[in-house]
Coordinates of C-alpha atoms in Angstrom, one line a residue:
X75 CA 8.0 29.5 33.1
X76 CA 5.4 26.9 33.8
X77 CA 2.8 26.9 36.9
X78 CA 1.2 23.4 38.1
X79 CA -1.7 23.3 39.5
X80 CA -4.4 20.9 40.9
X81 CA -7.3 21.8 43.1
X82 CA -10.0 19.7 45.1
X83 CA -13.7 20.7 45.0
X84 CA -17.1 20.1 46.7
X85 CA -18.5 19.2 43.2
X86 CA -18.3 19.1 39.5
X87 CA -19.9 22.6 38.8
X88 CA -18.6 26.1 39.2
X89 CA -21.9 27.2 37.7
X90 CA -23.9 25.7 40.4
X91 CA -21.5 27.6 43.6
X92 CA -19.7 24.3 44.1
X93 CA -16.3 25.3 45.4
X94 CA -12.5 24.8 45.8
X95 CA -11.5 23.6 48.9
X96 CA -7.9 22.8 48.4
X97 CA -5.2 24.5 45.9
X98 CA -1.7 23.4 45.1
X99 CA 0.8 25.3 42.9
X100 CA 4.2 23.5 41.3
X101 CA 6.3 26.6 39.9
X102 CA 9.1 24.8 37.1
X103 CA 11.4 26.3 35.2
X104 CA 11.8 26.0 31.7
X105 CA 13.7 22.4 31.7
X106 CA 11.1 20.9 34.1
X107 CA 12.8 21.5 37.3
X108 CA 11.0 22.8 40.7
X109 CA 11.3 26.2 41.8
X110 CA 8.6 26.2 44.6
X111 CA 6.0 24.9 45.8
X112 CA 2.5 26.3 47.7
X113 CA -0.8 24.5 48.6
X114 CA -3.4 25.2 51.1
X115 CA -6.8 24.4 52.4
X116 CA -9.5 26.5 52.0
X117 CA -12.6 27.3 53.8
X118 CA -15.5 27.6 51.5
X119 CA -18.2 28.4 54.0
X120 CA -20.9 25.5 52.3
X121 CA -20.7 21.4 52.6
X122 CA -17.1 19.9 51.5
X123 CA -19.1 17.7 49.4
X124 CA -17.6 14.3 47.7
X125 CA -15.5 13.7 51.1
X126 CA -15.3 10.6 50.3
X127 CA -13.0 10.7 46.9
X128 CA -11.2 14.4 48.3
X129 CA -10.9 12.8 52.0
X130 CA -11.4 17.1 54.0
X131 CA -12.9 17.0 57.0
X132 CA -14.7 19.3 57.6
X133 CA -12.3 20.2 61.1
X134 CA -9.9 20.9 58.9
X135 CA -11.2 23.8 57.1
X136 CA -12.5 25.4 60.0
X137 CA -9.7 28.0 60.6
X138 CA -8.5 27.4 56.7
X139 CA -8.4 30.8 54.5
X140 CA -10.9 31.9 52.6
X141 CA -10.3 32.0 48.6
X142 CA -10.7 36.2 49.1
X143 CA -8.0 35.6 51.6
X144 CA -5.3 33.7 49.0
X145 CA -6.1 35.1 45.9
X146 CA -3.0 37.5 45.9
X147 CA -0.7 34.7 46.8
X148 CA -2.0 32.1 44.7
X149 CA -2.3 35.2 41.7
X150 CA 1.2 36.1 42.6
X151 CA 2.3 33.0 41.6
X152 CA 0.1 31.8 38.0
X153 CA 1.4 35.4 36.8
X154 CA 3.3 35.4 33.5
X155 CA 3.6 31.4 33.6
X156 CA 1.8 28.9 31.7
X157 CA -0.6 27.3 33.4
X158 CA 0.0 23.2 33.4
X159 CA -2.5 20.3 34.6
X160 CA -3.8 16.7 33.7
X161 CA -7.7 17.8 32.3
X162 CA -6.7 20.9 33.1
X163 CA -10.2 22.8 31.8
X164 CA -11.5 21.4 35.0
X165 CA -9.1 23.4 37.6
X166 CA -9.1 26.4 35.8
X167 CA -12.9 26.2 35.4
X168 CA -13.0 26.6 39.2
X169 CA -10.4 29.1 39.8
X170 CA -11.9 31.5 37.1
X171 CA -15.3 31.2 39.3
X172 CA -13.1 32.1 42.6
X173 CA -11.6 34.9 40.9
X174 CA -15.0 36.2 39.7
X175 CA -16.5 35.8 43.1
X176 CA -14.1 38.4 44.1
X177 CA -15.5 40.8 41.3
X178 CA -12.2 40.2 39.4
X179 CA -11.8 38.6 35.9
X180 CA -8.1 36.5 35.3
X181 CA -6.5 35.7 32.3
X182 CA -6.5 32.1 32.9
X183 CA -7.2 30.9 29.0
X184 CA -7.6 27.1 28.4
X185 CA -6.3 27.7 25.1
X186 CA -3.0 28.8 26.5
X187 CA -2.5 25.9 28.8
X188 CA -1.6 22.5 28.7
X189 CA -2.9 19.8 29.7
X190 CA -0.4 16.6 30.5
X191 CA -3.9 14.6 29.5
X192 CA -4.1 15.5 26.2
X193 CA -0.3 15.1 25.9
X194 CA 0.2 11.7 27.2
X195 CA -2.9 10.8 24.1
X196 CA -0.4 12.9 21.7
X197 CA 2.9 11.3 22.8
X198 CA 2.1 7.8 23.2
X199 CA -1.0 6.7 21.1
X200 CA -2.8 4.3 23.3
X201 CA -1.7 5.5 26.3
X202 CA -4.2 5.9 29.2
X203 CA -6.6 9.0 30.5
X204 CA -6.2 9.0 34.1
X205 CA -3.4 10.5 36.2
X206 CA -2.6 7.5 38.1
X207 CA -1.8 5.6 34.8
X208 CA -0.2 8.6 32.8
X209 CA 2.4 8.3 36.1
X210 CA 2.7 4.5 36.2
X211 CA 3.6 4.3 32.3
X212 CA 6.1 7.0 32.8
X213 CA 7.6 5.1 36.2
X214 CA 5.7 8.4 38.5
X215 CA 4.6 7.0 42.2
X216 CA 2.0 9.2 43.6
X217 CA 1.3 9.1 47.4
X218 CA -1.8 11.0 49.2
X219 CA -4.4 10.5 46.2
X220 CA -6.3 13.3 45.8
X221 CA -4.0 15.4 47.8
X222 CA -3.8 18.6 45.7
X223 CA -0.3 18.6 46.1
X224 CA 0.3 14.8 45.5
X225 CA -1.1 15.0 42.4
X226 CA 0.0 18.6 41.4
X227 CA 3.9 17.1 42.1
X228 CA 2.8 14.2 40.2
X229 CA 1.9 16.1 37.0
X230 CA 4.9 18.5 37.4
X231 CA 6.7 15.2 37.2
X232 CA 5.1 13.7 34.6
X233 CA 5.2 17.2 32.6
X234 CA 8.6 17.5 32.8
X235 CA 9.2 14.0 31.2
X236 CA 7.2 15.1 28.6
X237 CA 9.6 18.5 28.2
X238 CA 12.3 15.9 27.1
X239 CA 10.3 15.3 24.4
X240 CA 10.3 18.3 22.7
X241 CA 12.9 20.7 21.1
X242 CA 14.2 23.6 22.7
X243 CA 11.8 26.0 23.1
X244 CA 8.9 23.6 22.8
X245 CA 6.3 24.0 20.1
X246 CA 4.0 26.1 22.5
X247 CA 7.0 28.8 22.9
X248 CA 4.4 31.2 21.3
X249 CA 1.5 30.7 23.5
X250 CA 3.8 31.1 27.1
X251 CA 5.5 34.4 25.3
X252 CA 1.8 35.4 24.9
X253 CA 0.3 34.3 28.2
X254 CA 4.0 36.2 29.9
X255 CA 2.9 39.4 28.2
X256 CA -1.2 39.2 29.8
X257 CA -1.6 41.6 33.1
X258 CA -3.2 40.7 36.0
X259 CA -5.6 42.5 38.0
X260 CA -5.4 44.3 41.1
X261 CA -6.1 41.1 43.7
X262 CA -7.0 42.0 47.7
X263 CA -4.0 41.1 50.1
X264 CA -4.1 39.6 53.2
X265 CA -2.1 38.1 55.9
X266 CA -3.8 35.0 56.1
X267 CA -1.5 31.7 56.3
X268 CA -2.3 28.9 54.0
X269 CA -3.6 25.4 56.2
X270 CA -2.1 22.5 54.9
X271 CA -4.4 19.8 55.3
X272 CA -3.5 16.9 57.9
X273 CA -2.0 13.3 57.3
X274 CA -5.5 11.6 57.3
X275 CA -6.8 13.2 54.6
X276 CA -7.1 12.0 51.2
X277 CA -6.5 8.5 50.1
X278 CA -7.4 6.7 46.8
X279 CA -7.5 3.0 46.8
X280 CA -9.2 -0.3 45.8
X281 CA -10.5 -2.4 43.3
X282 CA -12.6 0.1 41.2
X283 CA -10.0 2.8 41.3
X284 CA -7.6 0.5 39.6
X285 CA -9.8 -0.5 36.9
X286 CA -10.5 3.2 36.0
X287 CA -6.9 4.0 35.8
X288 CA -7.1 0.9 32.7
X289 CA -9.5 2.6 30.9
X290 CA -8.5 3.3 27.3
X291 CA -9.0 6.8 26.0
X292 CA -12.0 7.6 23.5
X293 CA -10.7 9.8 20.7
X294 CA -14.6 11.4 19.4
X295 CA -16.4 13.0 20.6
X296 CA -13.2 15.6 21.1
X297 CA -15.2 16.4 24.5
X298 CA -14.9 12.3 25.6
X299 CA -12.3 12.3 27.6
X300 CA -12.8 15.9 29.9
X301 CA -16.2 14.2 30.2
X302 CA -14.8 10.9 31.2
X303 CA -12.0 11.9 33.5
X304 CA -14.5 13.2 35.7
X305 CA -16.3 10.5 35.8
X306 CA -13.2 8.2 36.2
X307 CA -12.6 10.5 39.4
X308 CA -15.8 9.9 40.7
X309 CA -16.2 6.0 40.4
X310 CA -12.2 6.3 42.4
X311 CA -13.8 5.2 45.1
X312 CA -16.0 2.4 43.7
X313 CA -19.1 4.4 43.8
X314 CA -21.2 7.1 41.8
X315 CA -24.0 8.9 43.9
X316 CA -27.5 10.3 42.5
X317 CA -26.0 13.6 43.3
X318 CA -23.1 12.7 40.7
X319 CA -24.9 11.6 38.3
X320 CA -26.9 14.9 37.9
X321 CA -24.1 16.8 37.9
X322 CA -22.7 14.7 35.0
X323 CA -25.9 15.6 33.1
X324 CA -25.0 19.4 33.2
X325 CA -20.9 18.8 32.7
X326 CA -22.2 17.2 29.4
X327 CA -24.5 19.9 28.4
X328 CA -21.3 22.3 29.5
X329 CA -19.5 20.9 27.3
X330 CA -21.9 20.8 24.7
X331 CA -22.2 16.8 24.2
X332 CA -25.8 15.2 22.9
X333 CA -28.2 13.2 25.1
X334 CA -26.7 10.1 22.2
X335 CA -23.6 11.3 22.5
X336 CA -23.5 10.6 26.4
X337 CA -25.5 7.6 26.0
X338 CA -23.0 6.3 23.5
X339 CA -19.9 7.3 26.1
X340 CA -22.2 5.9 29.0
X341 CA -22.0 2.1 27.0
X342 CA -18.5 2.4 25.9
X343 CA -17.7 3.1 29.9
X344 CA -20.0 0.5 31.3
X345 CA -18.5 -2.1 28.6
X346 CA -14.8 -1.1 29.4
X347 CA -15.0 -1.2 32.9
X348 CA -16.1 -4.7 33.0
X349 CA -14.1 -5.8 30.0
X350 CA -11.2 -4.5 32.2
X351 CA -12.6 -6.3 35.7
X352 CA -12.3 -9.5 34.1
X353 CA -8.2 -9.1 33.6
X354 CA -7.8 -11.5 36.4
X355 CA -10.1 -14.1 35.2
X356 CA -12.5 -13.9 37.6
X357 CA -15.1 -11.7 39.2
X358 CA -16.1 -11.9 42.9
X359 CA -19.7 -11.5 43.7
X360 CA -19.3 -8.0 45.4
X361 CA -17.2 -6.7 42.3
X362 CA -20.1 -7.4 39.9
X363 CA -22.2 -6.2 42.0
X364 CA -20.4 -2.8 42.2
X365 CA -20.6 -2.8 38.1
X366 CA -24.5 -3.7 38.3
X367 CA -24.6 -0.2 40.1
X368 CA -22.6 1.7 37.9
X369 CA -25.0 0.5 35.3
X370 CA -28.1 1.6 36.8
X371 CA -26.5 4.9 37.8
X372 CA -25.1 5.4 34.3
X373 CA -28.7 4.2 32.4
X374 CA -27.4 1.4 31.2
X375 CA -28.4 -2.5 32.6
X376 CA -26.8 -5.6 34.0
X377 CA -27.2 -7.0 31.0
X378 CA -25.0 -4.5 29.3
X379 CA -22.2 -6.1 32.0
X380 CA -22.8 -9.7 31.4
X381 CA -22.2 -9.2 27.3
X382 CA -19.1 -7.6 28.5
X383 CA -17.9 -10.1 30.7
X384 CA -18.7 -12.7 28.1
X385 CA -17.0 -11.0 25.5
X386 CA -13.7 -10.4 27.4
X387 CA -13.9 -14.0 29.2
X388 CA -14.7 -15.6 25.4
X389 CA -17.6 -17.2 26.5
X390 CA -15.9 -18.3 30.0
X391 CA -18.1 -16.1 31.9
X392 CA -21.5 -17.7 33.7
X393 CA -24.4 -15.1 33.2
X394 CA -25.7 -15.4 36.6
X395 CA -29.8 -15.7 36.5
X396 CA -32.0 -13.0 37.8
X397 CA -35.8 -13.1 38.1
X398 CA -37.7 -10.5 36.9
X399 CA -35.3 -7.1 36.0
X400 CA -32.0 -7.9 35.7
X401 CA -30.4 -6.7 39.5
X402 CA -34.0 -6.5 41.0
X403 CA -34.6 -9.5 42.7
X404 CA -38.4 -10.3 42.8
X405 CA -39.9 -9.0 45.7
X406 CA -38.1 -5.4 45.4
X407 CA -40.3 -2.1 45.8
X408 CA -40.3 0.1 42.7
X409 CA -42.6 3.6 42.1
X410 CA -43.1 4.8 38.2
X411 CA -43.2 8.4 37.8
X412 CA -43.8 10.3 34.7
X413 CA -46.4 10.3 31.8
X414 CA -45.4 7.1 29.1
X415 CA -47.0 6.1 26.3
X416 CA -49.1 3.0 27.7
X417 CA -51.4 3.7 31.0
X418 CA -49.6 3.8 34.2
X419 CA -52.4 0.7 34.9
X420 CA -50.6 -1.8 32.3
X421 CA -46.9 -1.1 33.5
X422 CA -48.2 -1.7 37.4
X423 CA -50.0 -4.9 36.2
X424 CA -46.5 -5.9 34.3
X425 CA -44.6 -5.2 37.5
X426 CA -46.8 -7.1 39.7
X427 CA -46.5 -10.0 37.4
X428 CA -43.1 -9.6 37.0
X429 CA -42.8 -10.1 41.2
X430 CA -42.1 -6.2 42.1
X431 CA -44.1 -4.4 44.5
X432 CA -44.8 -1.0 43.0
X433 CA -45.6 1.8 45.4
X434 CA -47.3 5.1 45.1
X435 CA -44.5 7.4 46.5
X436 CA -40.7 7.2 46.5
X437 CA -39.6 6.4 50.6
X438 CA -36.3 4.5 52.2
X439 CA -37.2 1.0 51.0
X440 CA -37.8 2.0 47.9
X441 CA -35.2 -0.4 45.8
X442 CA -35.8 1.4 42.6
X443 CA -37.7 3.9 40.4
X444 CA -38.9 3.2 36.5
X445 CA -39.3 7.4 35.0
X446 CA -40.7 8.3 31.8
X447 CA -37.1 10.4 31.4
X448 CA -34.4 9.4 34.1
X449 CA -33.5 13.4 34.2
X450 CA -37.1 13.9 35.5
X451 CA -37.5 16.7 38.0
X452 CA -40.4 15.3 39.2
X453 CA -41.0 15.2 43.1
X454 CA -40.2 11.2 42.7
X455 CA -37.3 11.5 41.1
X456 CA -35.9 14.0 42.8
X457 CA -36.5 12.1 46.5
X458 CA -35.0 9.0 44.8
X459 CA -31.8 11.3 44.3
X460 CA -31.7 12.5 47.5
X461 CA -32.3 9.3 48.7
X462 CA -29.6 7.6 46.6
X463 CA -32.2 5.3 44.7
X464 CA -31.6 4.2 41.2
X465 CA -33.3 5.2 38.8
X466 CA -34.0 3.8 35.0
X467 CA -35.6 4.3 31.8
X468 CA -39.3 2.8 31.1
X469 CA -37.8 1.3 27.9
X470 CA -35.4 -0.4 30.1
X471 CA -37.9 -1.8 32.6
X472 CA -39.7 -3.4 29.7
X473 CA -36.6 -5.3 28.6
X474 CA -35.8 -6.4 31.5
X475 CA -38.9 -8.4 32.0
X476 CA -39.9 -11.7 30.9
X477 CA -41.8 -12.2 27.6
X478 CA -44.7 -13.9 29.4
X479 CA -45.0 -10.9 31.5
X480 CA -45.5 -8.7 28.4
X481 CA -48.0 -11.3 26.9
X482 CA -50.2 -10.9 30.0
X483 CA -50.2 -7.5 30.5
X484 CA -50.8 -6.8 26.7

């Protein structure tokens, strides 16, 4: 009846050839129960990507299958079932991509899934967006983190808790009689045997992966939280690269949110992280430092933080002092890039007053760049990606620095 499935990927976009590298499949029957389960690694001849949050080696795909080498298998088994995951859009995104790699188009419809995401927000009002929490509400341990099959048994769990709480046939009968009536295409066979991927492997832990998994949901736009949950996945592991952070800026235009629309979901995230952080009733010097940089990555600023952390301390919380731009110490190397409204002559001679050291090109010591538009493709921007160098708006620069500076540059 129903077919689980999770997968782990070098990246965020299909679109841009990013690629599965590990697939897990749950079969249950109508009540909920296991029937079988299948998982393997796969090969995906580029770079595994995000090794940190999916934990694959690169040794261990080395003598994995190709996707060309599963596809009958893994079609064999989503045929005529009802495809179930938590933000399931995302894994069916991907295996609609392998598929058409292959020349082959699948009937894998997002609009005849479901997604134990957008259930958990339907049964319980309040209740969390990540996987980890959806599980811990319901009683659920997950071991192996990011394990395709960890978290595929996890969801078939949690899914068929949520069974119990529907009638018999569930609401959706019409959609499975539907989705058991769609044919498959021809798929190529081979003799291939899945890799199942070592003991090391995988692993989510720490401080920033629990705060995530507290992170209420966010109801409008109705693209929030598939826009979010990646994002929760990618700060798992307490950080959030330059390469992430463009490849957020195309998930949003994928899924058709506005430049405000992501700046508003950027300052609810950056407020509810630390809101969360300060649960314990204190904040160690290396945590807030970890939300400073989620800030920066995110476009948002320290200061953004410290009102959070005043507002969930109520008032209790010492705003640390910073000279100059709030998380730039004085003395740090910036470059500008990009045409803004003023002459690039009066934002150097506000930097150098301000104690920065602007530079004429982006290089290793660089400690941050100020661009006209942070999604700049300009040569400068594009080495402080590379290079995993901050990068923030010009408007922010300016409040960030001291009025005096303003005065004197002006």
């Amino acid at each position: 009846m129903y077919a689980v499935i999770d997968t782990e990927t070098t990246g965020l976009l299909p679109s841009h050839r990013h690629r599965v590298i590990e697939v897990a499949v749950v079969l249950l029957d109508a009540r909920g129960q296991v029937e079988h389960e299948w998982v393997t690694l796969l090969n995906p001849q580029r770079d595994l990507g995000p090794q940190h949050i999916h934990g694959i080696l690169t040794a261990d795909v080395l003598a994995a299958p190709e996707f060309a080498d599963v596809a009958r298998p893994l079609g064999e088994l989503l045929a005529g079932r009802m495809v179930v995951g938590h933000n399931v859009e995302f894994d069916l995104g991907f295996l609609r991509a392998e598929f058409a790699r292959l020349g082959v188009a699948v009937p894998l419809i997002t609009e005849r899934s479901m997604c134990t995401m957008a259930l958990a927000g339907y049964l319980y009002p309040g209740a969390k967006r990540t996987l980890g929490a959806c599980c811990a509400a319901a009683g659920i341990s997950i071991e192996g983190w990011h394990s395709a099959l960890a978290d595929t048994r996890a969801t078939a769990e949690l899914f068929g808790q949520y069974l119990k709480a529907f009638p018999s046939p569930p609401p959706w009968q019409w959609a499975y009689e539907e989705v058991s009536r769609l044919r498959w295409p021809a798929l190529p066979s081979s003799n291939v045997a899945p890799t199942v991927r070592p003991v090391h492997a995988g692993g989510r832990h720490g401080w920033m992966s629990r705060l995530v998994d507290q992170l209420p949901r966010v109801p409008e736009p109705p693209q929030a939280d598939s826009y979010l949950a990646l994002l929760d996945m990618i700060l798992a592991n307490r950080e959030i690269t330059a390469a992430d952070a463009d490849q957020l800026v195309q998930v949003a235009t994928d899924l058709g949110l506005t430049r405000s629309q992501v700046h508003d979901l950027h300052q609810y995230y950056v407020s509810a992280l630390a809101e969360v952080s300060w649960g314990g009733g204190e904040i160690t010097a290396d945590q807030r430092s970890d939300l400073d940089q989620v800030a920066v990555m995110l476009g948002r600023r320290a200061s953004d933080v410290d009102e959070a952390l005043v507002r969930a301390s109520g008032g209790r919380y010492a705003v640390p002092a910073r000279p100059g731009a709030r998380g730039f110490p004085r003395g740090s190397t910036m470059v500008f890039t990009g045409d803004m409204v003023e002459p690039r002559e009066v934002w150097w001679d506000r930097a150098v007053a301000a104690g920065f050291v602007p530079q004429e090109a982006v290089r290793p010591d660089t400690t941050f760049v100020v661009a006209a538009d942070v999604d700049s493709l300009s040569v400068k921007a594009r080495a402080a990606r590379e290079l995993n160098i901050p990068i923030i708006s010009a408007e922010d620069f300016r409040r960030f620095l001291p009025a005096e500076t303003e005065r004197k540059a002006g």
